[in-house]
PDB file of C-alpha atoms and ligand atoms in Angstrom:
ATOM      1  CA  UNK A   1       0.000   0.000   0.000  1.00  0.00           C
ATOM      2  CA  UNK A   2       1.360   3.368  -0.937  1.00  0.00           C
ATOM      3  CA  UNK A   3       0.620   6.824   0.421  1.00  0.00           C
ATOM      4  CA  UNK A   4       3.030   8.505  -1.978  1.00  0.00           C
ATOM      5  CA  UNK A   5       1.984  12.096  -2.634  1.00  0.00           C
ATOM      6  CA  UNK A   6      -0.498  12.114   0.263  1.00  0.00           C
ATOM      7  CA  UNK A   7      -0.473  14.713   3.017  1.00  0.00           C
ATOM      8  CA  UNK A   8      -1.682  13.820   6.476  1.00  0.00           C
ATOM      9  CA  UNK A   9      -2.284  15.224   9.930  1.00  0.00           C
ATOM     10  CA  UNK A  10      -1.801  12.965  12.972  1.00  0.00           C
ATOM     11  CA  UNK A  11      -3.082  13.902  16.438  1.00  0.00           C
ATOM     12  CA  UNK A  12      -2.453  11.908  19.608  1.00  0.00           C
ATOM     13  CA  UNK A  13       1.251  11.062  19.620  1.00  0.00           C
ATOM     14  CA  UNK A  14       2.433  11.152  23.230  1.00  0.00           C
ATOM     15  CA  UNK A  15       5.343   8.700  23.041  1.00  0.00           C
ATOM     16  CA  UNK A  16       6.667   5.721  21.098  1.00  0.00           C
ATOM     17  CA  UNK A  17       3.925   3.456  22.446  1.00  0.00           C
ATOM     18  CA  UNK A  18       1.074   5.661  21.168  1.00  0.00           C
ATOM     19  CA  UNK A  19      -1.225   4.032  18.609  1.00  0.00           C
ATOM     20  CA  UNK A  20      -1.183   7.294  16.648  1.00  0.00           C
ATOM     21  CA  UNK A  21       2.615   6.973  16.494  1.00  0.00           C
ATOM     22  CA  UNK A  22       2.328   3.437  15.091  1.00  0.00           C
ATOM     23  CA  UNK A  23       0.103   4.784  12.316  1.00  0.00           C
ATOM     24  CA  UNK A  24       2.351   7.829  11.717  1.00  0.00           C
ATOM     25  CA  UNK A  25       5.426   5.608  11.394  1.00  0.00           C
ATOM     26  CA  UNK A  26       3.805   3.279   8.879  1.00  0.00           C
ATOM     27  CA  UNK A  27       2.250   6.191   6.972  1.00  0.00           C
ATOM     28  CA  UNK A  28       5.623   7.898   6.669  1.00  0.00           C
ATOM     29  CA  UNK A  29       7.237   4.644   5.478  1.00  0.00           C
ATOM     30  CA  UNK A  30       4.444   4.398   2.899  1.00  0.00           C
ATOM     31  CA  UNK A  31       5.431   7.812   1.525  1.00  0.00           C
ATOM     32  CA  UNK A  32       3.074  10.295   3.223  1.00  0.00           C
ATOM     33  CA  UNK A  33       4.090  13.820   4.240  1.00  0.00           C
ATOM     34  CA  UNK A  34       2.959  14.378   7.817  1.00  0.00           C
ATOM     35  CA  UNK A  35       2.138  17.063  10.332  1.00  0.00           C
ATOM     36  CA  UNK A  36       2.099  15.786  13.919  1.00  0.00           C
ATOM     37  CA  UNK A  37       0.566  17.631  16.838  1.00  0.00           C
ATOM     38  CA  UNK A  38       1.386  17.763  20.524  1.00  0.00           C
ATOM     39  CA  UNK A  39      -0.761  18.876  23.418  1.00  0.00           C
ATOM     40  CA  UNK A  40       1.078  21.258  25.757  1.00  0.00           C
ATOM     41  CA  UNK A  41       4.789  21.999  25.993  1.00  0.00           C
ATOM     42  CA  UNK A  42       5.318  18.940  28.188  1.00  0.00           C
ATOM     43  CA  UNK A  43       5.076  16.652  25.161  1.00  0.00           C
ATOM     44  CA  UNK A  44       6.616  18.873  22.480  1.00  0.00           C
ATOM     45  CA  UNK A  45      10.193  17.658  22.927  1.00  0.00           C
ATOM     46  CA  UNK A  46       9.044  14.038  22.917  1.00  0.00           C
ATOM     47  CA  UNK A  47       7.085  14.410  19.700  1.00  0.00           C
ATOM     48  CA  UNK A  48       9.914  16.353  18.003  1.00  0.00           C
ATOM     49  CA  UNK A  49      12.393  13.630  18.909  1.00  0.00           C
ATOM     50  CA  UNK A  50      10.128  10.888  17.585  1.00  0.00           C
ATOM     51  CA  UNK A  51       9.343  12.840  14.423  1.00  0.00           C
ATOM     52  CA  UNK A  52      13.079  13.030  13.753  1.00  0.00           C
ATOM     53  CA  UNK A  53      13.084   9.239  13.332  1.00  0.00           C
ATOM     54  CA  UNK A  54      10.336   9.198  10.668  1.00  0.00           C
ATOM     55  CA  UNK A  55      11.146   8.062   7.149  1.00  0.00           C
ATOM     56  CA  UNK A  56      10.217  11.524   5.793  1.00  0.00           C
ATOM     57  CA  UNK A  57      10.503  15.005   7.203  1.00  0.00           C
ATOM     58  CA  UNK A  58       7.423  16.194   9.088  1.00  0.00           C
ATOM     59  CA  UNK A  59       6.189  19.316  10.821  1.00  0.00           C
ATOM     60  CA  UNK A  60       5.199  19.577  14.470  1.00  0.00           C
ATOM     61  CA  UNK A  61       2.338  21.812  15.557  1.00  0.00           C
ATOM     62  CA  UNK A  62       0.561  22.458  18.867  1.00  0.00           C
ATOM     63  CA  UNK A  63      -3.067  21.445  19.300  1.00  0.00           C
ATOM     64  CA  UNK A  64      -5.317  20.912  22.279  1.00  0.00           C
ATOM     65  CA  UNK A  65      -8.441  19.464  20.653  1.00  0.00           C
ATOM     66  CA  UNK A  66     -10.613  21.008  23.378  1.00  0.00           C
ATOM     67  CA  UNK A  67      -9.656  24.533  22.241  1.00  0.00           C
ATOM     68  CA  UNK A  68     -11.372  25.916  19.125  1.00  0.00           C
ATOM     69  CA  UNK A  69      -8.770  28.666  18.677  1.00  0.00           C
ATOM     70  CA  UNK A  70      -5.978  26.058  18.590  1.00  0.00           C
ATOM     71  CA  UNK A  71      -7.886  23.997  16.025  1.00  0.00           C
ATOM     72  CA  UNK A  72      -8.394  27.105  13.872  1.00  0.00           C
ATOM     73  CA  UNK A  73      -4.697  27.976  14.128  1.00  0.00           C
ATOM     74  CA  UNK A  74      -3.739  24.381  13.279  1.00  0.00           C
ATOM     75  CA  UNK A  75      -5.744  24.276  10.062  1.00  0.00           C
ATOM     76  CA  UNK A  76      -4.603  27.794   9.055  1.00  0.00           C
ATOM     77  CA  UNK A  77      -0.988  26.646   9.441  1.00  0.00           C
ATOM     78  CA  UNK A  78      -1.614  23.460   7.483  1.00  0.00           C
ATOM     79  CA  UNK A  79      -3.252  25.433   4.672  1.00  0.00           C
ATOM     80  CA  UNK A  80      -0.202  27.699   4.575  1.00  0.00           C
ATOM     81  CA  UNK A  81       2.456  24.976   4.697  1.00  0.00           C
ATOM     82  CA  UNK A  82       0.835  21.928   3.072  1.00  0.00           C
ATOM     83  CA  UNK A  83      -1.833  23.498   0.869  1.00  0.00           C
ATOM     84  CA  UNK A  84      -4.227  20.566   1.228  1.00  0.00           C
ATOM     85  CA  UNK A  85      -4.854  17.448   3.296  1.00  0.00           C
ATOM     86  CA  UNK A  86      -5.560  13.865   2.282  1.00  0.00           C
ATOM     87  CA  UNK A  87      -6.005  12.281   5.693  1.00  0.00           C
ATOM     88  CA  UNK A  88      -6.379  12.972   9.391  1.00  0.00           C
ATOM     89  CA  UNK A  89      -5.622  10.435  12.129  1.00  0.00           C
ATOM     90  CA  UNK A  90      -7.475  11.239  15.338  1.00  0.00           C
ATOM     91  CA  UNK A  91      -5.773   9.490  18.262  1.00  0.00           C
ATOM     92  CA  UNK A  92      -6.699  11.823  21.119  1.00  0.00           C
ATOM     93  CA  UNK A  93      -8.778  10.700  24.073  1.00  0.00           C
ATOM     94  CA  UNK A  94      -9.078  11.695  27.695  1.00  0.00           C
ATOM     95  CA  UNK A  95     -11.152  11.073  30.816  1.00  0.00           C
ATOM     96  CA  UNK A  96     -10.228  12.117  34.347  1.00  0.00           C
ATOM     97  CA  UNK A  97      -8.405   9.262  36.084  1.00  0.00           C
ATOM     98  CA  UNK A  98     -10.927   8.951  38.923  1.00  0.00           C
ATOM     99  CA  UNK A  99     -13.697   8.334  36.374  1.00  0.00           C
ATOM    100  CA  UNK A 100     -11.762   5.225  35.231  1.00  0.00           C
ATOM    101  CA  UNK A 101     -11.727   3.549  38.611  1.00  0.00           C
ATOM    102  CA  UNK A 102     -14.812   4.620  40.605  1.00  0.00           C
ATOM    103  CA  UNK A 103     -18.188   2.977  39.876  1.00  0.00           C
ATOM    104  CA  UNK A 104     -19.719   4.384  36.658  1.00  0.00           C
ATOM    105  CA  UNK A 105     -22.723   5.713  38.563  1.00  0.00           C
ATOM    106  CA  UNK A 106     -20.341   8.098  40.380  1.00  0.00           C
ATOM    107  CA  UNK A 107     -19.256   9.834  37.140  1.00  0.00           C
ATOM    108  CA  UNK A 108     -19.455  13.584  37.639  1.00  0.00           C
ATOM    109  CA  UNK A 109     -21.019  15.966  35.144  1.00  0.00           C
ATOM    110  CA  UNK A 110     -17.608  17.534  34.530  1.00  0.00           C
ATOM    111  CA  UNK A 111     -15.860  14.183  33.928  1.00  0.00           C
ATOM    112  CA  UNK A 112     -18.624  13.189  31.519  1.00  0.00           C
ATOM    113  CA  UNK A 113     -18.370  16.519  29.689  1.00  0.00           C
ATOM    114  CA  UNK A 114     -14.589  16.349  29.384  1.00  0.00           C
ATOM    115  CA  UNK A 115     -14.517  12.748  28.184  1.00  0.00           C
ATOM    116  CA  UNK A 116     -17.156  13.378  25.532  1.00  0.00           C
ATOM    117  CA  UNK A 117     -15.638  16.689  24.435  1.00  0.00           C
ATOM    118  CA  UNK A 118     -12.025  15.547  24.078  1.00  0.00           C
ATOM    119  CA  UNK A 119     -12.640  11.977  22.959  1.00  0.00           C
ATOM    120  CA  UNK A 120     -15.696  12.315  20.692  1.00  0.00           C
ATOM    121  CA  UNK A 121     -16.641  15.886  19.795  1.00  0.00           C
ATOM    122  CA  UNK A 122     -13.051  16.558  18.733  1.00  0.00           C
ATOM    123  CA  UNK A 123     -13.537  14.278  15.709  1.00  0.00           C
ATOM    124  CA  UNK A 124     -16.446  16.423  14.550  1.00  0.00           C
ATOM    125  CA  UNK A 125     -14.408  19.608  15.029  1.00  0.00           C
ATOM    126  CA  UNK A 126     -11.474  18.084  13.146  1.00  0.00           C
ATOM    127  CA  UNK A 127     -13.692  16.959  10.298  1.00  0.00           C
ATOM    128  CA  UNK A 128     -15.058  20.491   9.968  1.00  0.00           C
ATOM    129  CA  UNK A 129     -11.554  21.957   9.911  1.00  0.00           C
ATOM    130  CA  UNK A 130     -10.158  19.386   7.488  1.00  0.00           C
ATOM    131  CA  UNK A 131     -13.047  19.364   5.016  1.00  0.00           C
ATOM    132  CA  UNK A 132     -12.116  22.565   3.109  1.00  0.00           C
ATOM    133  CA  UNK A 133      -8.534  21.278   2.800  1.00  0.00           C
ATOM    134  CA  UNK A 134      -9.570  17.871   1.430  1.00  0.00           C
ATOM    135  CA  UNK A 135      -9.980  19.215  -2.074  1.00  0.00           C
ATOM    136  CA  UNK A 136      -9.194  15.864  -3.695  1.00  0.00           C
ATOM    137  CA  UNK A 137     -11.291  13.758  -1.308  1.00  0.00           C
ATOM    138  CA  UNK A 138      -9.819  12.374   1.862  1.00  0.00           C
ATOM    139  CA  UNK A 139      -9.914  10.022   4.782  1.00  0.00           C
ATOM    140  CA  UNK A 140     -10.549  10.563   8.495  1.00  0.00           C
ATOM    141  CA  UNK A 141      -9.512   7.812  10.850  1.00  0.00           C
ATOM    142  CA  UNK A 142     -10.162   7.522  14.571  1.00  0.00           C
ATOM    143  CA  UNK A 143      -9.433   4.954  17.274  1.00  0.00           C
ATOM    144  CA  UNK A 144     -12.069   3.296  19.386  1.00  0.00           C
ATOM    145  CA  UNK A 145     -12.499   0.357  21.721  1.00  0.00           C
ATOM    146  CA  UNK A 146     -14.951  -2.483  22.381  1.00  0.00           C
ATOM    147  CA  UNK A 147     -15.954  -0.660  25.594  1.00  0.00           C
ATOM    148  CA  UNK A 148     -18.262   1.393  23.320  1.00  0.00           C
ATOM    149  CA  UNK A 149     -20.520  -1.650  22.934  1.00  0.00           C
ATOM    150  CA  UNK A 150     -19.885  -3.867  25.941  1.00  0.00           C
ATOM    151  CA  UNK A 151     -19.118  -3.261  29.569  1.00  0.00           C
ATOM    152  CA  UNK A 152     -15.448  -3.633  30.472  1.00  0.00           C
ATOM    153  CA  UNK A 153     -14.270  -3.096  34.035  1.00  0.00           C
ATOM    154  CA  UNK A 154     -13.476   0.565  34.769  1.00  0.00           C
ATOM    155  CA  UNK A 155     -13.718   1.716  31.139  1.00  0.00           C
ATOM    156  CA  UNK A 156     -16.820   3.590  32.324  1.00  0.00           C
ATOM    157  CA  UNK A 157     -17.350   7.054  30.841  1.00  0.00           C
ATOM    158  CA  UNK A 158     -14.742   6.341  28.162  1.00  0.00           C
ATOM    159  CA  UNK A 159     -17.087   3.645  26.863  1.00  0.00           C
ATOM    160  CA  UNK A 160     -19.855   6.229  26.602  1.00  0.00           C
ATOM    161  CA  UNK A 161     -17.463   8.590  24.801  1.00  0.00           C
ATOM    162  CA  UNK A 162     -16.404   5.833  22.372  1.00  0.00           C
ATOM    163  CA  UNK A 163     -20.064   5.036  21.636  1.00  0.00           C
ATOM    164  CA  UNK A 164     -20.554   8.716  20.735  1.00  0.00           C
ATOM    165  CA  UNK A 165     -17.353   8.606  18.686  1.00  0.00           C
ATOM    166  CA  UNK A 166     -18.436   5.545  16.691  1.00  0.00           C
ATOM    167  CA  UNK A 167     -21.839   7.088  16.044  1.00  0.00           C
ATOM    168  CA  UNK A 168     -20.116  10.316  14.945  1.00  0.00           C
ATOM    169  CA  UNK A 169     -18.082   8.238  12.462  1.00  0.00           C
ATOM    170  CA  UNK A 170     -21.328   7.124  10.818  1.00  0.00           C
ATOM    171  CA  UNK A 171     -22.923  10.590  10.695  1.00  0.00           C
ATOM    172  CA  UNK A 172     -19.715  12.177   9.409  1.00  0.00           C
ATOM    173  CA  UNK A 173     -19.364   9.437   6.781  1.00  0.00           C
ATOM    174  CA  UNK A 174     -22.856  10.263   5.551  1.00  0.00           C
ATOM    175  CA  UNK A 175     -22.212  14.035   5.575  1.00  0.00           C
ATOM    176  CA  UNK A 176     -18.828  13.973   3.876  1.00  0.00           C
ATOM    177  CA  UNK A 177     -19.194  10.983   1.550  1.00  0.00           C
ATOM    178  CA  UNK A 178     -20.503  13.100  -1.362  1.00  0.00           C
ATOM    179  CA  UNK A 179     -17.150  14.946  -1.281  1.00  0.00           C
ATOM    180  CA  UNK A 180     -15.335  11.608  -1.382  1.00  0.00           C
ATOM    181  CA  UNK A 181     -14.197  12.032   2.219  1.00  0.00           C
ATOM    182  CA  UNK A 182     -14.260   8.703   4.041  1.00  0.00           C
ATOM    183  CA  UNK A 183     -14.592   8.357   7.812  1.00  0.00           C
ATOM    184  CA  UNK A 184     -13.649   5.164   9.642  1.00  0.00           C
ATOM    185  CA  UNK A 185     -12.530   3.846  13.018  1.00  0.00           C
ATOM    186  CA  UNK A 186     -10.214   1.097  14.145  1.00  0.00           C
ATOM    187  CA  UNK A 187     -11.411  -0.709  17.254  1.00  0.00           C
ATOM    188  CA  UNK A 188      -8.087  -1.808  18.698  1.00  0.00           C
ATOM    189  CA  UNK A 189      -7.489  -4.528  21.222  1.00  0.00           C
ATOM    190  CA  UNK A 190      -5.832  -3.376  24.455  1.00  0.00           C
ATOM    191  CA  UNK A 191      -2.260  -2.098  24.071  1.00  0.00           C
ATOM    192  CA  UNK A 192      -0.227  -0.807  27.007  1.00  0.00           C
ATOM    193  CA  UNK A 193       0.032   2.935  26.293  1.00  0.00           C
ATOM    194  CA  UNK A 194      -0.004   6.032  28.487  1.00  0.00           C
ATOM    195  CA  UNK A 195      -3.794   6.422  28.152  1.00  0.00           C
ATOM    196  CA  UNK A 196      -4.363   2.719  28.859  1.00  0.00           C
ATOM    197  CA  UNK A 197      -2.271   2.927  32.016  1.00  0.00           C
ATOM    198  CA  UNK A 198      -4.932   5.280  33.427  1.00  0.00           C
ATOM    199  CA  UNK A 199      -7.558   2.531  33.348  1.00  0.00           C
ATOM    200  CA  UNK A 200      -7.697   0.693  36.635  1.00  0.00           C
ATOM    201  CA  UNK A 201      -7.040  -3.060  36.208  1.00  0.00           C
ATOM    202  CA  UNK A 202      -5.808  -2.708  32.618  1.00  0.00           C
ATOM    203  CA  UNK A 203      -3.260  -5.536  32.996  1.00  0.00           C
ATOM    204  CA  UNK A 204      -6.092  -7.949  33.831  1.00  0.00           C
ATOM    205  CA  UNK A 205      -7.831  -7.010  30.575  1.00  0.00           C
ATOM    206  CA  UNK A 206      -4.598  -7.773  28.680  1.00  0.00           C
ATOM    207  CA  UNK A 207      -4.524 -11.215  30.278  1.00  0.00           C
ATOM    208  CA  UNK A 208      -8.127 -11.992  29.344  1.00  0.00           C
ATOM    209  CA  UNK A 209      -7.450 -11.114  25.699  1.00  0.00           C
ATOM    210  CA  UNK A 210      -4.334 -13.307  25.655  1.00  0.00           C
ATOM    211  CA  UNK A 211      -6.342 -16.211  27.014  1.00  0.00           C
ATOM    212  CA  UNK A 212      -9.535 -15.872  25.010  1.00  0.00           C
ATOM    213  CA  UNK A 213      -8.957 -14.004  21.736  1.00  0.00           C
ATOM    214  CA  UNK A 214      -9.000 -16.386  18.750  1.00  0.00           C
ATOM    215  CA  UNK A 215      -5.378 -15.429  17.963  1.00  0.00           C
ATOM    216  CA  UNK A 216      -4.407 -16.103  21.634  1.00  0.00           C
ATOM    217  CA  UNK A 217      -2.191 -13.043  21.957  1.00  0.00           C
ATOM    218  CA  UNK A 218      -2.391  -9.326  22.586  1.00  0.00           C
ATOM    219  CA  UNK A 219      -2.714  -6.735  19.856  1.00  0.00           C
ATOM    220  CA  UNK A 220       0.509  -5.097  18.724  1.00  0.00           C
ATOM    221  CA  UNK A 221       0.641  -1.395  17.935  1.00  0.00           C
ATOM    222  CA  UNK A 222       2.212  -2.212  14.545  1.00  0.00           C
ATOM    223  CA  UNK A 223      -0.925  -4.152  13.571  1.00  0.00           C
ATOM    224  CA  UNK A 224      -2.987  -1.037  14.246  1.00  0.00           C
ATOM    225  CA  UNK A 225      -0.439   0.971  12.230  1.00  0.00           C
ATOM    226  CA  UNK A 226      -0.739  -1.327   9.211  1.00  0.00           C
ATOM    227  CA  UNK A 227      -4.548  -1.326   9.292  1.00  0.00           C
ATOM    228  CA  UNK A 228      -4.453   2.452   9.695  1.00  0.00           C
ATOM    229  CA  UNK A 229      -2.402   2.822   6.527  1.00  0.00           C
ATOM    230  CA  UNK A 230      -4.821   0.505   4.717  1.00  0.00           C
ATOM    231  CA  UNK A 231      -7.858   2.567   5.761  1.00  0.00           C
ATOM    232  CA  UNK A 232      -6.158   5.834   4.833  1.00  0.00           C
ATOM    233  CA  UNK A 233      -4.961   4.530   1.484  1.00  0.00           C
ATOM    234  CA  UNK A 234      -6.808   4.237  -1.808  1.00  0.00           C
ATOM    235  CA  UNK A 235      -6.918   0.470  -1.229  1.00  0.00           C
ATOM    236  CA  UNK A 236      -9.836   1.214   1.145  1.00  0.00           C
ATOM    237  CA  UNK A 237     -11.536   3.652  -1.240  1.00  0.00           C
ATOM    238  CA  UNK A 238     -14.858   1.799  -0.957  1.00  0.00           C
ATOM    239  CA  UNK A 239     -14.944   1.751   2.853  1.00  0.00           C
ATOM    240  CA  UNK A 240     -16.587   4.441   4.954  1.00  0.00           C
ATOM    241  CA  UNK A 241     -18.634   4.667   8.144  1.00  0.00           C
ATOM    242  CA  UNK A 242     -16.928   1.473   9.307  1.00  0.00           C
ATOM    243  CA  UNK A 243     -15.524   0.276  12.629  1.00  0.00           C
ATOM    244  CA  UNK A 244     -12.797  -2.245  11.827  1.00  0.00           C
ATOM    245  CA  UNK A 245     -11.576  -4.496  14.671  1.00  0.00           C
ATOM    246  CA  UNK A 246      -7.858  -5.068  15.128  1.00  0.00           C
ATOM    247  CA  UNK A 247      -8.119  -7.127  18.299  1.00  0.00           C
ATOM    248  CA  UNK A 248      -7.048 -10.665  17.453  1.00  0.00           C
ATOM    249  CA  UNK A 249     -10.738 -11.462  17.007  1.00  0.00           C
ATOM    250  CA  UNK A 250     -11.665 -10.991  20.681  1.00  0.00           C
ATOM    251  CA  UNK A 251     -14.912  -9.171  19.835  1.00  0.00           C
ATOM    252  CA  UNK A 252     -16.473 -12.268  18.229  1.00  0.00           C
ATOM    253  CA  UNK A 253     -16.240 -14.362  21.393  1.00  0.00           C
ATOM    254  CA  UNK A 254     -19.259 -14.969  23.621  1.00  0.00           C
ATOM    255  CA  UNK A 255     -17.110 -16.184  26.511  1.00  0.00           C
TER     256      UNK A 255
HETATM  257  P1  NAP B 301      -1.722   7.669  24.274  1.00  0.00           P
HETATM  258  O1  NAP B 301      -0.410   7.308  23.712  1.00  0.00           O
HETATM  259  O2  NAP B 301      -1.758   8.143  25.677  1.00  0.00           O
HETATM  260  O3  NAP B 301      -2.439   8.688  23.300  1.00  0.00           O
HETATM  261  C1  NAP B 301      -3.543   9.477  23.695  1.00  0.00           C
HETATM  262  C2  NAP B 301      -3.280  10.848  23.199  1.00  0.00           C
HETATM  263  O4  NAP B 301      -4.389  11.721  23.377  1.00  0.00           O
HETATM  264  C3  NAP B 301      -2.095  11.488  23.910  1.00  0.00           C
HETATM  265  O5  NAP B 301      -1.198  11.992  22.966  1.00  0.00           O
HETATM  266  C4  NAP B 301      -2.772  12.590  24.695  1.00  0.00           C
HETATM  267  O6  NAP B 301      -1.944  13.662  25.035  1.00  0.00           O
HETATM  268  C5  NAP B 301      -3.839  12.968  23.702  1.00  0.00           C
HETATM  269  N1  NAP B 301      -4.784  13.928  24.253  1.00  0.00           N
HETATM  270  C6  NAP B 301      -5.451  13.881  25.423  1.00  0.00           C
HETATM  271  N2  NAP B 301      -6.168  14.994  25.595  1.00  0.00           N
HETATM  272  C7  NAP B 301      -5.921  15.779  24.509  1.00  0.00           C
HETATM  273  C8  NAP B 301      -6.354  17.060  24.093  1.00  0.00           C
HETATM  274  N3  NAP B 301      -7.189  17.807  24.834  1.00  0.00           N
HETATM  275  N4  NAP B 301      -5.892  17.559  22.922  1.00  0.00           N
HETATM  276  C9  NAP B 301      -5.051  16.836  22.149  1.00  0.00           C
HETATM  277  N5  NAP B 301      -4.607  15.627  22.495  1.00  0.00           N
HETATM  278  C10 NAP B 301      -5.043  15.102  23.654  1.00  0.00           C
HETATM  279  O7  NAP B 301      -2.702   6.392  24.242  1.00  0.00           O
HETATM  280  P2  NAP B 301      -3.263   5.484  23.040  1.00  0.00           P
HETATM  281  O8  NAP B 301      -3.689   4.237  23.702  1.00  0.00           O
HETATM  282  O9  NAP B 301      -2.315   5.438  21.924  1.00  0.00           O
HETATM  283  O10 NAP B 301      -4.572   6.270  22.620  1.00  0.00           O
HETATM  284  C11 NAP B 301      -4.848   6.651  21.282  1.00  0.00           C
HETATM  285  C12 NAP B 301      -6.293   6.351  20.948  1.00  0.00           C
HETATM  286  O11 NAP B 301      -6.449   4.933  20.863  1.00  0.00           O
HETATM  287  C13 NAP B 301      -7.284   6.834  21.997  1.00  0.00           C
HETATM  288  O12 NAP B 301      -8.445   7.296  21.348  1.00  0.00           O
HETATM  289  C14 NAP B 301      -7.597   5.556  22.753  1.00  0.00           C
HETATM  290  O13 NAP B 301      -8.845   5.610  23.397  1.00  0.00           O
HETATM  291  C15 NAP B 301      -7.597   4.579  21.598  1.00  0.00           C
HETATM  292  N6  NAP B 301      -7.502   3.168  21.964  1.00  0.00           N
HETATM  293  C16 NAP B 301      -6.497   2.720  22.758  1.00  0.00           C
HETATM  294  C17 NAP B 301      -6.441   1.384  23.089  1.00  0.00           C
HETATM  295  C18 NAP B 301      -5.352   0.858  23.997  1.00  0.00           C
HETATM  296  O14 NAP B 301      -5.519  -0.209  24.571  1.00  0.00           O
HETATM  297  N7  NAP B 301      -4.247   1.553  24.154  1.00  0.00           N
HETATM  298  C19 NAP B 301      -7.390   0.471  22.590  1.00  0.00           C
HETATM  299  C20 NAP B 301      -8.390   0.958  21.766  1.00  0.00           C
HETATM  300  C21 NAP B 301      -8.445   2.307  21.456  1.00  0.00           C
HETATM  301  P3  NAP B 301      -1.565  13.825  26.615  1.00  0.00           P
HETATM  302  O15 NAP B 301      -0.696  12.666  26.950  1.00  0.00           O
HETATM  303  O16 NAP B 301      -0.921  15.157  26.679  1.00  0.00           O
HETATM  304  O17 NAP B 301      -2.846  13.805  27.396  1.00  0.00           O
END
């Protein structure tokens, strides 16, 4: 699969374990020109260092997806430097740590608002910003989890946010399809990343997948990266509104 000549924006790289990084790495190897974002100065150095290891030169821009002015500035900069966009990878998600350990019924209004805003609404905001730049069609890709459909211990309000995210994928696919902009999600199996570490009991979930997934092993970030490149590429030109599972088949099991 080639992404030669394609220009992409990747949000959600925190470190080398990030799923967004796995997609960025593979996309760069496949020939794409990338802009990567970081949230807050704390992560800038990290992202710059990682970007230096990509197969092709990339640009690094700030973006907190909860801030409309930062989103506006991001797309203005991309218009200026890249001229157009072919794909956006949305790998940002957040819920306050206490909401990922206390009983779901204890979720506060503010935790609910933040989780939904950062993890779901941000895709809608990104789609709106990217649309005028996707002059030759395009592809939006986000990352979700089985917790959108089934109850997993402590996933709580993030499950509600992922349900909203997956539904947003379908509505956006319908809205943007006439402009040949595709919108899809990868539902990844659990991978030990910074965000995952915030979920209480995450290691137990990893063990259950290893024991029960048809492939009898945990998902590797590189598998998500490869599927990401597929969904972004023209090889997936007929696919939109889809949630594609990269979880070793765990989601098909009843027990
Ligand atoms: P990660 O490396 O921690 O990535 C999450 C990213 O979201 C971080 O870069 C984080 O930055 C960023 N983020 C949080 N709030 C933000 C904001 N307001 N603006 C911009 N960026 C923000 O963890 P990950 O596991 O790769 O997560 C990537 C995506 O995959 C998430 O949507 C996650 O739900 C999804 N996913 C993960 C798994 C898994 O098991 N790891 C499975 C299925 C789906 P900060 O570090 O600065 O907060």
